[in-house]
Amino acid sequence: MATKLVTNYQVKHCVTCDFWSGSRNVDNAGVVVSVSDPSIKGKCLGKWRPNSFTPNHTCPDFKKWGALK
Ligand code: SF4
């Protein structure tokens, strides 16, 4: 069984990026982000489209997810 990945709004990874299309959840405070499986991939809808990346990938074109504070 996969381990859940939990991170926060200060981490500039795909999982906290506005351009990432992977499945993720954010808490009510807009601070803690989680995914059910850290190995899942989501398409980048930004500069690196249509490549897919895991939640902990990062790049210089990161933009904070709008759901985050
Ligand atoms: S590759 Fe870069 S721009 Fe695309 S989702 Fe990940 S951090 Fe965001």
Coordinates of N, CA and C and ligand atoms in Angstrom, one line a residue:
M1 N 0.8 -1.2 0.0 CA 0.0 0.0 0.0 C 0.9 1.2 0.0
A2 N 0.5 2.2 -0.8 CA 1.3 3.4 -1.0 C 1.2 4.3 0.3
T3 N 2.3 5.0 0.5 CA 2.3 6.0 1.6 C 1.7 7.3 1.2
K4 N 0.9 7.9 2.0 CA 0.4 9.2 1.7 C 1.4 10.3 1.8
L5 N 1.4 11.2 0.9 CA 2.4 12.3 0.9 C 1.7 13.5 1.4
V6 N 2.3 14.2 2.4 CA 1.7 15.4 3.0 C 2.8 16.4 3.0
T7 N 2.4 17.6 2.5 CA 3.4 18.7 2.4 C 2.7 20.0 2.8
N8 N 3.3 21.1 2.6 CA 2.6 22.4 2.9 C 2.9 23.4 1.9
Y9 N 2.2 24.5 2.0 CA 2.2 25.6 1.0 C 3.5 26.2 0.7
Q10 N 4.5 26.0 1.6 CA 5.8 26.7 1.4 C 6.7 25.8 0.5
V11 N 6.3 24.6 0.2 CA 7.1 23.7 -0.6 C 6.8 23.9 -2.1
K12 N 7.7 24.3 -2.8 CA 7.5 24.7 -4.2 C 7.7 23.4 -5.1
H13 N 6.7 22.5 -5.1 CA 6.8 21.3 -5.9 C 5.5 21.3 -6.8
C14 N 5.5 20.3 -7.7 CA 4.3 20.2 -8.6 C 3.0 20.1 -7.7
V15 N 3.1 19.4 -6.6 CA 1.9 19.2 -5.8 C 1.3 20.5 -5.3
T16 N 2.1 21.5 -5.2 CA 1.6 22.8 -4.7 C 1.6 23.9 -5.8
C17 N 1.7 23.4 -7.0 CA 1.7 24.3 -8.2 C 0.4 24.5 -8.9
D18 N 0.1 25.6 -9.3 CA -1.2 25.9 -10.0 C -1.3 25.1 -11.3
F19 N -0.2 24.8 -11.9 CA -0.3 24.1 -13.2 C -0.4 22.6 -13.2
W20 N -0.3 22.0 -12.0 CA -0.3 20.6 -11.8 C -1.8 20.0 -11.8
S21 N -2.0 19.0 -12.6 CA -3.4 18.5 -12.8 C -3.6 17.2 -12.0
G22 N -2.6 16.8 -11.2 CA -2.8 15.5 -10.4 C -3.9 15.6 -9.3
S23 N -4.3 14.5 -8.8 CA -5.3 14.5 -7.8 C -4.7 14.8 -6.4
R24 N -5.2 15.8 -5.8 CA -4.7 16.3 -4.5 C -5.7 16.9 -3.6
N25 N -5.5 17.0 -2.4 CA -6.4 17.6 -1.5 C -5.7 18.7 -0.6
V26 N -6.5 19.7 -0.2 CA -5.9 20.7 0.6 C -6.8 20.9 1.8
D27 N -6.3 21.2 3.0 CA -7.1 21.3 4.2 C -7.8 22.7 4.1
N28 N -8.7 22.9 5.1 CA -9.6 24.0 5.1 C -8.8 25.3 5.2
A29 N -7.7 25.3 5.8 CA -6.9 26.5 6.1 C -6.0 26.8 4.8
G30 N -6.0 26.0 3.8 CA -5.2 26.3 2.6 C -3.7 26.2 2.9
V31 N -3.3 25.3 3.8 CA -1.9 25.1 4.2 C -1.4 23.8 3.9
V32 N -2.1 22.7 4.2 CA -1.6 21.4 4.1 C -2.2 20.7 2.9
V33 N -1.3 20.2 2.0 CA -1.7 19.5 0.8 C -1.3 18.0 0.9
S34 N -2.2 17.1 0.5 CA -1.9 15.7 0.5 C -2.3 15.0 -0.8
V35 N -1.6 13.9 -1.0 CA -2.0 13.0 -2.1 C -2.0 11.6 -1.6
S36 N -2.9 10.8 -2.1 CA -3.0 9.4 -1.6 C -1.8 8.5 -1.9
D37 N -1.1 8.9 -3.0 CA 0.0 8.1 -3.4 C 1.1 9.0 -4.0
P38 N 2.3 9.0 -3.4 CA 3.3 9.9 -3.9 C 3.9 9.6 -5.2
S39 N 3.5 8.4 -5.8 CA 4.1 8.0 -7.1 C 3.1 8.3 -8.2
I40 N 1.9 8.9 -7.9 CA 1.0 9.3 -8.9 C 1.6 10.4 -9.8
K41 N 1.2 10.5 -11.0 CA 1.6 11.6 -11.8 C 0.5 12.5 -12.3
G42 N 0.8 13.7 -12.5 CA -0.2 14.7 -13.0 C 0.4 15.5 -14.2
K43 N -0.4 15.8 -15.1 CA 0.1 16.6 -16.3 C 0.4 18.0 -15.8
C44 N 1.5 18.5 -16.4 CA 1.8 19.9 -16.2 C 1.0 20.7 -17.2
L45 N 0.2 21.7 -16.8 CA -0.5 22.5 -17.7 C 0.1 23.8 -18.0
G46 N 1.4 23.9 -17.5 CA 2.1 25.1 -17.7 C 3.2 24.9 -18.8
K47 N 4.4 25.5 -18.6 CA 5.4 25.5 -19.6 C 5.8 24.1 -20.0
W48 N 5.7 23.1 -19.1 CA 6.2 21.7 -19.4 C 5.1 20.8 -19.9
R49 N 4.0 21.4 -20.3 CA 2.9 20.6 -20.9 C 3.4 19.9 -22.1
P50 N 3.1 18.7 -22.5 CA 2.1 17.9 -21.8 C 2.8 16.8 -20.9
N51 N 4.0 17.1 -20.4 CA 4.6 16.1 -19.6 C 3.9 15.9 -18.3
S52 N 4.1 14.7 -17.7 CA 3.5 14.4 -16.4 C 4.6 14.2 -15.4
F53 N 4.3 14.6 -14.2 CA 5.3 14.6 -13.1 C 4.7 14.1 -11.8
T54 N 5.6 13.6 -11.0 CA 5.2 13.2 -9.6 C 5.0 14.4 -8.7
P55 N 4.4 14.3 -7.6 CA 4.1 15.4 -6.8 C 5.3 16.2 -6.3
N56 N 6.4 15.5 -6.1 CA 7.6 16.1 -5.5 C 8.6 16.7 -6.6
H57 N 8.2 16.6 -7.9 CA 9.0 17.2 -8.9 C 8.9 18.8 -8.7
T58 N 9.9 19.4 -9.2 CA 9.9 20.9 -9.2 C 10.6 21.5 -10.4
C59 N 10.3 22.8 -10.7 CA 10.9 23.4 -11.8 C 10.9 24.9 -11.5
P60 N 11.6 25.7 -12.3 CA 11.7 27.2 -12.1 C 10.4 27.9 -12.5
D61 N 9.5 27.2 -13.1 CA 8.2 27.9 -13.6 C 7.1 27.7 -12.6
F62 N 7.4 27.2 -11.4 CA 6.4 27.0 -10.4 C 5.5 28.3 -10.1
K63 N 4.3 28.0 -9.9 CA 3.3 29.1 -9.5 C 2.4 28.6 -8.4
K64 N 2.4 29.2 -7.3 CA 1.6 28.7 -6.2 C 0.2 28.4 -6.6
W65 N -0.3 27.2 -6.2 CA -1.7 26.8 -6.4 C -2.6 27.8 -5.8
G66 N -3.7 28.1 -6.5 CA -4.6 29.1 -6.1 C -5.4 28.7 -4.9
A67 N -5.5 27.4 -4.5 CA -6.2 27.0 -3.4 C -5.4 27.2 -2.1
L68 N -4.1 27.6 -2.2 CA -3.2 27.7 -1.1 C -3.2 29.2 -0.7
K69 N -2.9 29.4 0.6 CA -2.7 30.8 1.1 C -1.4 31.3 0.8
Ligands
SF4_1 S1 6.6 21.2 -13.9 FE1 6.8 23.2 -13.0 S2 5.1 24.4 -13.9 FE2 4.7 22.3 -14.2 S3 3.4 21.6 -12.5 FE3 5.5 21.1 -12.0 S4 6.3 22.9 -10.8 FE4 4.4 23.6 -11.9

